[in-house]
XYZ file of C-alpha atoms in Angstrom:
614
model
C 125.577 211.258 204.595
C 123.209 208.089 205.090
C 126.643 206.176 206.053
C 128.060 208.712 208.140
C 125.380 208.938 210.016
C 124.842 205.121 210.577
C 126.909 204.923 213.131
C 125.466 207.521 215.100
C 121.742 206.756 215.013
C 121.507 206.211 218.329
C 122.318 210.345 218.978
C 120.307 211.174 215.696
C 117.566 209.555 217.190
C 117.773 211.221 220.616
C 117.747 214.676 218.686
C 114.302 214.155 217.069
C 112.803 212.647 219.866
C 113.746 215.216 222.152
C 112.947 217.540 219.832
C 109.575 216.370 219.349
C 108.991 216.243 222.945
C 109.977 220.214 223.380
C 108.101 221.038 220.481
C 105.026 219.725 221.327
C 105.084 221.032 225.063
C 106.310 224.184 223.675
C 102.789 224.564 222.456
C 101.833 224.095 226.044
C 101.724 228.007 227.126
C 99.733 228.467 223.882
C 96.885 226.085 224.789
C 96.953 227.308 228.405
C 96.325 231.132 227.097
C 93.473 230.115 224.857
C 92.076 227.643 226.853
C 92.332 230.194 230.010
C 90.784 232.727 227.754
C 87.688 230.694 226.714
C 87.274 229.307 230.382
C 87.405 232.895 231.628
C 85.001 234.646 228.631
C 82.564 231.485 229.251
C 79.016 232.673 230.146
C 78.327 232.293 234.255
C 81.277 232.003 237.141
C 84.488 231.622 236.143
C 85.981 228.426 237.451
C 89.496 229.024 239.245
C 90.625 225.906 240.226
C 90.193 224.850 236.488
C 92.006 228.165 235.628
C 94.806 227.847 237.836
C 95.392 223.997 236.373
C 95.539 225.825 232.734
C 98.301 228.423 233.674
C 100.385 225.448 235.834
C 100.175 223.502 233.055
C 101.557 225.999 230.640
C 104.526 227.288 233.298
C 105.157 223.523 233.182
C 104.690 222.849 228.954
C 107.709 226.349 229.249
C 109.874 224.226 231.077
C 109.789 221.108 229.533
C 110.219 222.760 226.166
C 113.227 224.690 227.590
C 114.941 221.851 228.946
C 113.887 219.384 226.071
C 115.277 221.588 223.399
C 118.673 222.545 224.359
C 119.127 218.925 225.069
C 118.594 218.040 221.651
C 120.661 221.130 220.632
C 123.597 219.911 222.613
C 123.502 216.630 221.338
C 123.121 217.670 217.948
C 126.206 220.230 217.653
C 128.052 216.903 219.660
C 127.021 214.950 216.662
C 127.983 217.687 214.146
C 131.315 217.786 215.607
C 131.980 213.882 215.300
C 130.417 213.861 211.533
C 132.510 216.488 210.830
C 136.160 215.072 212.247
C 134.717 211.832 210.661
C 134.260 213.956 206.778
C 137.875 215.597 207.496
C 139.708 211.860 208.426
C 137.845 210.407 205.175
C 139.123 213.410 202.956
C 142.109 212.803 205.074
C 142.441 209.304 204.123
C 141.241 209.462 200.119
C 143.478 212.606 199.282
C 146.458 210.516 200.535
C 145.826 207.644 198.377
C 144.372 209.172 195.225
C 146.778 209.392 191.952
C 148.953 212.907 192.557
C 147.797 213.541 188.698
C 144.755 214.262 190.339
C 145.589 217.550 192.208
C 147.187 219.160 188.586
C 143.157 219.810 187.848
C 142.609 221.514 191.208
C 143.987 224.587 192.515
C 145.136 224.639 196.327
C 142.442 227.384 197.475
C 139.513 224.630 195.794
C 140.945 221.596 197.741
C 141.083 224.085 201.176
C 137.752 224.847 200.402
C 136.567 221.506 200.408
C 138.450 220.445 203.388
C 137.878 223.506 205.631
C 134.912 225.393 204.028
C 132.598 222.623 202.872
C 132.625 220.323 205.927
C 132.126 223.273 208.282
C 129.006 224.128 205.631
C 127.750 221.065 206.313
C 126.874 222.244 210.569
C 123.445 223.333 209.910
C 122.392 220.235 207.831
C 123.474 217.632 211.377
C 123.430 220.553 214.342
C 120.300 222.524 212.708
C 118.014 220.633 210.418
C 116.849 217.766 212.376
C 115.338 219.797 214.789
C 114.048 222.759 212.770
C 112.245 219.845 210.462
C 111.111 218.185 213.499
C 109.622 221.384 214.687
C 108.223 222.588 211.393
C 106.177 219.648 211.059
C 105.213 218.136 214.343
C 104.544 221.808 215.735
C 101.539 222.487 213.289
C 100.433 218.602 213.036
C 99.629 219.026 216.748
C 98.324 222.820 216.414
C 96.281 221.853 213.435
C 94.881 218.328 215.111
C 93.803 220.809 218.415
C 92.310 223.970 215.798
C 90.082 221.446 213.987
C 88.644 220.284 217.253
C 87.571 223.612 217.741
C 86.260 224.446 214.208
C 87.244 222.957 210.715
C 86.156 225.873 208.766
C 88.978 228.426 210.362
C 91.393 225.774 210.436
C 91.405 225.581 206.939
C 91.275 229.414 206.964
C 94.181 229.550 208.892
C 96.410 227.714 206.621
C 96.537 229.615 204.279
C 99.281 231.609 204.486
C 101.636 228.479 205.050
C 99.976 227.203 201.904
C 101.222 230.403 200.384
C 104.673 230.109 201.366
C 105.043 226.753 200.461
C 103.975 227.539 196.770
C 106.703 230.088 196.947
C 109.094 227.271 197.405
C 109.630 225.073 193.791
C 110.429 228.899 192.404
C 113.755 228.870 194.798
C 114.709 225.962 193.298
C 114.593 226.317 189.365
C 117.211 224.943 187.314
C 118.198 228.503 186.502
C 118.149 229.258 190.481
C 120.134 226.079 190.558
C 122.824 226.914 187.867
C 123.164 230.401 189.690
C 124.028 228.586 193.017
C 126.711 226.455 190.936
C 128.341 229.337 189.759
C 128.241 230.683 193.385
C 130.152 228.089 194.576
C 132.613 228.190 191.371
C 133.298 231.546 191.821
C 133.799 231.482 195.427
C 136.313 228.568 194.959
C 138.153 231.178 192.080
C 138.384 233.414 194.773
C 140.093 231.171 196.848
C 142.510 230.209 194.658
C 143.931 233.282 193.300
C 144.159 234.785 196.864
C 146.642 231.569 197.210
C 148.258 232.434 194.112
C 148.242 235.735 195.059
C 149.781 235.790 198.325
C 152.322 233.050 196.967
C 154.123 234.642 194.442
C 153.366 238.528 195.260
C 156.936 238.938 196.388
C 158.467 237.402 193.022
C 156.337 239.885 190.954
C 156.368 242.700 192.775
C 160.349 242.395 192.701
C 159.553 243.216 189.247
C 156.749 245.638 188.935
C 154.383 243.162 188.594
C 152.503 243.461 190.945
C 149.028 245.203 189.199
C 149.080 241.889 186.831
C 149.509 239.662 190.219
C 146.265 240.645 191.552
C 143.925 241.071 188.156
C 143.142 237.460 188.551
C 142.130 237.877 191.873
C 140.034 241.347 191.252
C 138.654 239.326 188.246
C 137.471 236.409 190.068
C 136.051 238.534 192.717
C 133.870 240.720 190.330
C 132.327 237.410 188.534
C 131.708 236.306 191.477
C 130.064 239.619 192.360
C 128.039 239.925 189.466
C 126.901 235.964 190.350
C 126.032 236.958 193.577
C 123.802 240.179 192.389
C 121.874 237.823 189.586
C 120.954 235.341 192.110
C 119.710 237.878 194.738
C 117.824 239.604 192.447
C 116.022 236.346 191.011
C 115.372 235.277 194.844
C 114.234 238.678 196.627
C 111.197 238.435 195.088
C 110.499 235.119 196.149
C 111.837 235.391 199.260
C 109.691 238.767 199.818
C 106.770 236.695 199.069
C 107.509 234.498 201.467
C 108.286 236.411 204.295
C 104.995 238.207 203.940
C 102.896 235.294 204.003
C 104.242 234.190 207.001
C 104.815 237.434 208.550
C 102.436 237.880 212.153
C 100.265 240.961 210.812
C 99.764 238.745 207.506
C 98.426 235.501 209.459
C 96.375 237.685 211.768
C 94.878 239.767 209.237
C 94.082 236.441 207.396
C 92.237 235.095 210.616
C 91.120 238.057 212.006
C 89.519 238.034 208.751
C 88.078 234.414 208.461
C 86.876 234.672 212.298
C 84.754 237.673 212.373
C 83.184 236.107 208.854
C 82.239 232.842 211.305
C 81.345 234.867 213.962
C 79.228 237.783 212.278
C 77.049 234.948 210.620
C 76.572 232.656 213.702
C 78.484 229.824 213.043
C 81.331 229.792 215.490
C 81.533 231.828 219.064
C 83.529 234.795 219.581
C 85.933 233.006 222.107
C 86.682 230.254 219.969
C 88.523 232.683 217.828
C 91.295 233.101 220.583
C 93.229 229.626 219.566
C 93.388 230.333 215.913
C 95.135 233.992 217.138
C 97.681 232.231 219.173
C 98.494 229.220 217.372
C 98.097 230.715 213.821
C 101.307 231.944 214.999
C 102.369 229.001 216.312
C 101.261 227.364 213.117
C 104.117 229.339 210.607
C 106.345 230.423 213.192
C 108.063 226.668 212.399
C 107.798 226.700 209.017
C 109.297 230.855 209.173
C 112.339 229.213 210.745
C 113.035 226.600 208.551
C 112.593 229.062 205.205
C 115.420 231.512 207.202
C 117.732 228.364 206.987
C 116.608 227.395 203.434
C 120.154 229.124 201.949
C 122.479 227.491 204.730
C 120.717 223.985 203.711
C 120.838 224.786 200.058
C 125.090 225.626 200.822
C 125.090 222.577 202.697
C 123.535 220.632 200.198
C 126.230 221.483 197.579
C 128.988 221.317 200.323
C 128.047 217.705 200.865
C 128.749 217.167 196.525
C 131.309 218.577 196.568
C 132.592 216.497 199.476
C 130.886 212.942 197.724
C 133.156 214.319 194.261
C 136.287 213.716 196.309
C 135.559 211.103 197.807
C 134.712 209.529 194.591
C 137.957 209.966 193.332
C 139.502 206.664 192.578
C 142.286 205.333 194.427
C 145.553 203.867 193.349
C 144.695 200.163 193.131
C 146.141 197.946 195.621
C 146.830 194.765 195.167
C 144.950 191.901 196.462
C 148.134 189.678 196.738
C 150.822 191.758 196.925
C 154.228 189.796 195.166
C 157.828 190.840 196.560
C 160.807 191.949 194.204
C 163.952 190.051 193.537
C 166.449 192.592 193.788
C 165.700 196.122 192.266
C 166.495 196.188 188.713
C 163.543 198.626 187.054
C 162.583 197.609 183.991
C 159.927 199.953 181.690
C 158.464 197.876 179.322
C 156.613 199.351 176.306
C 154.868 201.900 178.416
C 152.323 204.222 176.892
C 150.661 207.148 179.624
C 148.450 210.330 178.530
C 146.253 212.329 180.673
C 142.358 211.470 181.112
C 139.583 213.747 181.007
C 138.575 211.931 184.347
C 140.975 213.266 186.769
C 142.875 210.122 187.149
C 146.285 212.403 185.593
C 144.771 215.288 185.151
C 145.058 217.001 181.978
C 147.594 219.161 183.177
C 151.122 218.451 183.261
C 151.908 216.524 186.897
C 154.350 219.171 187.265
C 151.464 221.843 188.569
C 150.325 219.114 190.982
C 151.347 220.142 195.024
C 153.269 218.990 197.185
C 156.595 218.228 196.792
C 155.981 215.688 194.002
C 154.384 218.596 191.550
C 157.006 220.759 191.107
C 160.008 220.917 189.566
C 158.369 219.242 186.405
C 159.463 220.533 182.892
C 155.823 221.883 182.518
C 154.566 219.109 180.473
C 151.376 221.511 180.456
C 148.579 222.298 178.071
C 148.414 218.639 177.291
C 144.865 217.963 175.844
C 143.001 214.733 177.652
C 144.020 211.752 175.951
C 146.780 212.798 174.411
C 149.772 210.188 174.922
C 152.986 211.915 176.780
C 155.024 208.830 176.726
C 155.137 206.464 173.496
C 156.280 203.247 173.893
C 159.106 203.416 176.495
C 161.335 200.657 177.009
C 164.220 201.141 179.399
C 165.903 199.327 181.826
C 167.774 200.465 184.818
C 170.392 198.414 186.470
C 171.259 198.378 190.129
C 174.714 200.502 190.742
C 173.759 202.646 188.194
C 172.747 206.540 187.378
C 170.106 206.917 184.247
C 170.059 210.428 183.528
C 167.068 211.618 181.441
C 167.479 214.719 179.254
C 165.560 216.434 176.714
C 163.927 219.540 175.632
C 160.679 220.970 177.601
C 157.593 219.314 177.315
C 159.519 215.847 175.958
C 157.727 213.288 178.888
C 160.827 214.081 181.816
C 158.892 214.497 184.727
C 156.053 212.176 184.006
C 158.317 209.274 183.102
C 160.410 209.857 186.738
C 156.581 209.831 188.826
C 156.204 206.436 187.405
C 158.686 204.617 189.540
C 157.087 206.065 192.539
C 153.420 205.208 190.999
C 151.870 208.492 191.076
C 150.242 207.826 188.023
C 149.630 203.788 186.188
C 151.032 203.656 182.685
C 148.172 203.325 180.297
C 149.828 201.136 178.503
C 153.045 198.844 179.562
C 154.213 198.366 182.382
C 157.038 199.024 185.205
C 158.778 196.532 187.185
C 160.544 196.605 190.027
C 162.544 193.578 190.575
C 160.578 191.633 188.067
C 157.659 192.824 189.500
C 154.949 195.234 188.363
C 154.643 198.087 190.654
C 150.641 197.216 190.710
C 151.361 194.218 192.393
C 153.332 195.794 195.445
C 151.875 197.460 198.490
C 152.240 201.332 198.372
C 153.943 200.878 201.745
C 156.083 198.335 200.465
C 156.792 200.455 197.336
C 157.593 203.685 199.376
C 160.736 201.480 201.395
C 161.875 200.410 197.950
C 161.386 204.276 195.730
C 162.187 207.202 197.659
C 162.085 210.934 195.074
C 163.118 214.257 195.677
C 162.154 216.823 193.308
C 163.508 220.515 192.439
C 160.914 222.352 194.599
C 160.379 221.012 197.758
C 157.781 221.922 200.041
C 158.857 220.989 204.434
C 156.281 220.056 206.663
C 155.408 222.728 209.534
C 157.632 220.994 212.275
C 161.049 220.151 213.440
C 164.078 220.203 210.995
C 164.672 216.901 212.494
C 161.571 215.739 211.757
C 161.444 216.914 208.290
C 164.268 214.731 207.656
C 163.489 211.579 209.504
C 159.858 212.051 207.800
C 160.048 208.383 206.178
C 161.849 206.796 209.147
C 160.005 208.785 211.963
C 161.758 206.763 214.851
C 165.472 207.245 213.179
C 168.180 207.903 216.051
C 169.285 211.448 216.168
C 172.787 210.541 215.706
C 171.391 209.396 211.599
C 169.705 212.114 211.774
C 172.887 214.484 212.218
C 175.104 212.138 209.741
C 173.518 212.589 206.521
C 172.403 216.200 207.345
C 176.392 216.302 207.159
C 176.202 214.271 203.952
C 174.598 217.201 202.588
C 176.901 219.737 203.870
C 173.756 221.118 206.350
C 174.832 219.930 209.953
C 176.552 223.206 210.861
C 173.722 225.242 209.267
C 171.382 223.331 211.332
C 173.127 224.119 214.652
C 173.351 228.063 213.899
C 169.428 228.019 213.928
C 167.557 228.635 216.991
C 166.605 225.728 218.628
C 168.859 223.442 216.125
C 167.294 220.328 215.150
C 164.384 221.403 216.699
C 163.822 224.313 215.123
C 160.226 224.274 213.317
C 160.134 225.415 210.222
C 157.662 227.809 208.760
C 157.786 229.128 212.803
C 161.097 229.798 214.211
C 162.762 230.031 210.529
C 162.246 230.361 206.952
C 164.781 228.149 204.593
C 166.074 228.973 200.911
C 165.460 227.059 198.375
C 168.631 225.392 198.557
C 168.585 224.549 202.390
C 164.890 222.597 201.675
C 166.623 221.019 198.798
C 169.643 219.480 201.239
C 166.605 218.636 203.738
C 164.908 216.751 201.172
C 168.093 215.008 200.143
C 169.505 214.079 203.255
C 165.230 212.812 203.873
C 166.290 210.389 201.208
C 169.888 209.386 201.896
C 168.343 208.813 205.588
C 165.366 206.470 203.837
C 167.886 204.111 201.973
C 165.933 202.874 199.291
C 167.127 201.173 196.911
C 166.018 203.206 194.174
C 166.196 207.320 194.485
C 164.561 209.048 191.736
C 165.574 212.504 191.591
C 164.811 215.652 189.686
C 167.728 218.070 189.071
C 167.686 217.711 193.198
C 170.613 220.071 193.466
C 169.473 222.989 191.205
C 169.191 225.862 194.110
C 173.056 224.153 195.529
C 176.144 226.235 195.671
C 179.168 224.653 193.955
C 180.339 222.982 197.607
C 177.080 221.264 198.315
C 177.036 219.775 195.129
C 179.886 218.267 195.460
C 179.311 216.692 199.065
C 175.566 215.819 197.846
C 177.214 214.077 194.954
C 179.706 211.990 197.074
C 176.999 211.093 199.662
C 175.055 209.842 196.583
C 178.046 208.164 195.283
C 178.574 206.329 198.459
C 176.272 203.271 198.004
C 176.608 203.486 194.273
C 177.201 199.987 193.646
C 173.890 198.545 195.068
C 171.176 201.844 194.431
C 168.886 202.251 191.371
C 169.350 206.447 190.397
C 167.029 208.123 187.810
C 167.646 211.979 187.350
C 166.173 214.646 185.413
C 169.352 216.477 184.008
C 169.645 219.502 183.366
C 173.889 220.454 184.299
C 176.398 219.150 182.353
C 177.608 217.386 185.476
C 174.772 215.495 186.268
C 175.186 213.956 183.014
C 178.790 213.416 182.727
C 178.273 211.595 185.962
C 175.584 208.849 184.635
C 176.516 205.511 183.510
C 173.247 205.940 180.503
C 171.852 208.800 179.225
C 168.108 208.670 178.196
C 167.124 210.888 175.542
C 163.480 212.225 174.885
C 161.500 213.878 172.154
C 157.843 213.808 171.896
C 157.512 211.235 174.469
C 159.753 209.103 172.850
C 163.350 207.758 173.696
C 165.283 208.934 170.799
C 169.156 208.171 171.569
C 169.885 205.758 174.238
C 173.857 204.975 175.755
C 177.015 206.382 177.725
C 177.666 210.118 177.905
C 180.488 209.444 175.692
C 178.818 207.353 173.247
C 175.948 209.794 172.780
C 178.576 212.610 171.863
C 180.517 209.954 169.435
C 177.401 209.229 167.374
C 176.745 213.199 167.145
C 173.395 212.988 167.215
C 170.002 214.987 168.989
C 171.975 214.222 172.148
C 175.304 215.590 170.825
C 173.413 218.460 169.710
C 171.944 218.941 173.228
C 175.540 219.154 174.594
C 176.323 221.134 172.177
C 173.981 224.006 173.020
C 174.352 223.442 176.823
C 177.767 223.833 176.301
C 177.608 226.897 174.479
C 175.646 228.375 177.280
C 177.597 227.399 180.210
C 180.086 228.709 178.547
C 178.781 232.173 178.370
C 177.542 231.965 181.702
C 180.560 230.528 183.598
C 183.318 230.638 181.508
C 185.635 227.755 181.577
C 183.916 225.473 184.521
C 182.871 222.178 185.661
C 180.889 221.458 183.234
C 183.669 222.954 179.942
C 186.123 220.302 181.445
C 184.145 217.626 181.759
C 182.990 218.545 178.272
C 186.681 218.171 176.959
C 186.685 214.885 178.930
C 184.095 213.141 177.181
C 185.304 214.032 174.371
């Protein structure tokens, strides 16, 4: 907070100083009661000119305070508002660098939270605080320096029941009090997370009477978080009882009421001097009342503000300091080793949960312990002009050996090069014009179709635009929307599954990279926009770098190599037709594929080219 505030110390400043100013004249109409009091209950004449100069000056201490304070207000909620767009552009900024591993640990509702939630928790702490502090000490500084001028021994008196309150305070924050307020926050970011889940996939289980098991997670996560919230309020209403008492008005005039007729009945102190202690004894807690009201919303703030500093903590893909440029783009996996850290850097889930569209779509390398390797010793090497199709069972090391060409994770062992370089050494910019991906579930932006599809070439002519939306067999589809190509999704229309597929495709046949890394990209396709997505990916064959996750039987009679996995490990290696020759785990594979397009089709695509390879 120290460095987001350094560049605004000039308004930071201006709010305590103000502040201080309009707290201090504030006590102006105070002074000018007891002061008129004790000039007008002084033995002989009264004085009136000296009078009338009390109550001016008060009228005048009213106004200063009124105009000093909600300038320093203003300028405070100004500088909330600039620290806050300033939190939001740095989460901004680190979320879209940081390893996608590193969202597979959080849900969406916890991220939200931290964007939306936390940095709005953090008002009271910059628009708030300063001047409440400001208030609560300088207020009674200047009271008490004015009260012991008048007499020491009721001064003292009349601290008391700040004294009192402040006591109160260590027992608000306990480590128990502490671990309740964690738990708060936990549970609250539960919450927030299965309502996402919730709403998200309702439809799905309702359509199949699931819908009392959709929402026990959320009725769950709202009673913890119930019974949280009842533990902690019963271990603070105590304290905070305490504490409102002792700084309650009848408490601090009983307690001087008390102390001043002890002075007064023995002789020691005159009856009128007991009129300042009345007025600012008030004056004295009112402050420090104020601040205590705001103690939870600083205490939320507080943990906002950690939980904000945790993700901005989160380490960054590593650029390089001298970036190197690729000859050609020829991919190359040399002995490469990856598991998933207990740091967050993967995530020990599989990087299939992860959002966006990059998370899904995975074969659910999940429940993946930290540390535990997913990929042993890959070596592979991928020749320009050529499809690699990857196949194997569930949980083999598909998905996370596809998200290394686009680097959203670093092998922990090994390496991979593009173009005889390691992808380390290249610029993330540079390595997003080389690697474009597109992955089974795809998730559009909120705006135009249009610019969903020029999304990595935002200044592409429309008439590109239109061409490989026919590539994909989508151009006429487009045109019966709406507004056409400007037709915002998630407003004006809703897409299936298949139609965001196309989008995403036709995103990367308008990106021309050289290498397209794809997972099972057609899976929600009809049998016609297969075919035209295959011949649109077929037509810069020669000179384009393809990795796919297979799982059709034409998808893999179409590669040039098939990679087999198992445990992590490539297994069987070679030509569609070679693979089936050796009759091997791949053979196998085919085998039971096969078999089940069989039962499901009949004699289709996939039987023939079967009988083909064979």
């Amino acid at each position: 907070m120290a460095g987001l505030l350094r560049p605004h110390a000039g308004s930071f400043a201006a709010v305590v100083a103000l502040q201080v100013i309009g707290g201090i004249a504030g006590l102006a109409p105070l002074l000018a009661v007891a002061e008129l009091g004790r000039t007008l209950l002084a033995p002989g004449p009264a004085d009136h000119a000296h009078a009338w100069a009390v109550v001016l000056a008060g009228a005048a201490g009213l106004l200063v305070r009124l105009l000093f304070t909600a300038a320093s207000s203003g300028i405070g909620h100004l500088l909330d508002a600039r620290v806050q767009l300033s939190l939001r552009r740095l989460l901004a900024e680190r979320l879209g660098r940081v390893p996608l591993g590193w969202f597979s640990r959080r849900g969406t509702g916890e991220l939200a939270k931290v964007v939306g939630q936390d940095v709005s928790a953090v008002h009271p702490l910059i628009a708030h605080f300063p001047g409440e502090l400001t208030s609560a000490f300088v207020v009674p500084l200047v009271s008490l320096i004015y009260l012991f001028t008048v007499d020491w021994r009721l001064t003292l008196i009349t601290m008391i029941p700040v004294a009192l309150a402040v006591a109160l305070v260590p027992l608000m924050m306990t480590p128990r009090r502490q671990r309740e307020e964690k738990e708060l926050d936990a549970g609250m970011g539960r919450i927030s997370s299965a309502a996402v889940e919730f709403v998200q996939g309702i439809a799905v289980v309702k359509a199949f009477g699931g819908g009392e098991r959709a929402h026990r997670a959320f009725r769950t996560a709202a009673e913890d978080f119930a019974g949280t919230m009842s533990r902690w309020v019963r271990g603070l209403s105590s304290i905070a009882a305490g504490m409102q008492l002792a700084l309650s008005p009848p408490f601090v005039l009983l307690v001087v009421l008390a102390g001043g007729a002890a002075l007064i009945t023995d002789g020691s102190m005159a009856a009128p001097d007991l009129l300042p202690f009345l007025l600012l004894g008030l004056g004295l807690t009112a402050p420090v009342a104020a601040l205590g009201h705001g103690f939870d919303d600083l205490q939320a703030a507080r943990r906002a503000l950690g939980r904000i500093r945790d993700v901005l903590a989160v380490r960054p893909l590593p650029e390089p300091a001298r970036p190197a440029e690729p000859r050609g783009h020829r991919v190359e996996l040399r002995g490469v080793h990856f598991g998933y850290e207990a740091d967050g850097g993967a995530g020990h889930k599989a990087d299939g949960e992860a959002g966006g569209e990059a998370g899904h779509g995975a074969d659910h390398e999940a429940g993946q312990a930290p540390g535990r390797e997913v990929l042993r010793g890959i070596d592979l090497v991928l020749e320009p002009g050529t499809i690699t199709a990857v196949v194997g069972p569930s949980g083999s090391g598909k998905s996370t050996l596809v998200r290394l060409l686009p680097r959203f994770f670093d092998p922990t062992r090994g390496s991979v090069l593009l173009g005889g370089v390691d992808l380390r050494e290249l610029r993330s910019a540079d390595l997003h014009r080389k690697v474009s991906f597109v992955f089974q579930d795809v998730r559009l932006l909120r705006a135009s179709v249009a610019d969903n599809i020029a999304l990595a070439v935002p200044h592409a002519a429309p008439g590109d635009i239109r061409r490989v939306a026919a590539l994909v067999n989508l151009h006429d589809r487009i045109l019966e929307l709406p507004h056409g190509y400007d037709t915002v999704i998630g407003e004006d229309v809703k897409l299936s599954g298949g139609e965001a597929q196309r989008i995403a495709i036709a995103r990367a046949l308008l990106a021309d990279t050289p290498v397209l890394v794809l997972d099972e990209a057609t899976a929600f396709a009809d049998p016609r926009t297969e075919q035209a997505v295959r011949r649109a990916l077929a037509a810069r064959a020669e000179d384009r770098t393809v990795l796919v996750i297979a799982h059709r039987l034409e998808t893999v009679a179409d590669a040039d190599t098939v990679v087999m996995l198992e445990g992590g490990a490539v297994v069987e290696h070679g030509s569609p037709a070679e693979l089936l020759a050796r009759n091997g785990r791949f053979a196998a594979f085919w085998r039971s594929h096969h078999s089940a397009t069989t039962e499901e089709a009949g004699a289709g695509d996939g039987v023939r080219r079967g009988d083909e390879l064979r």
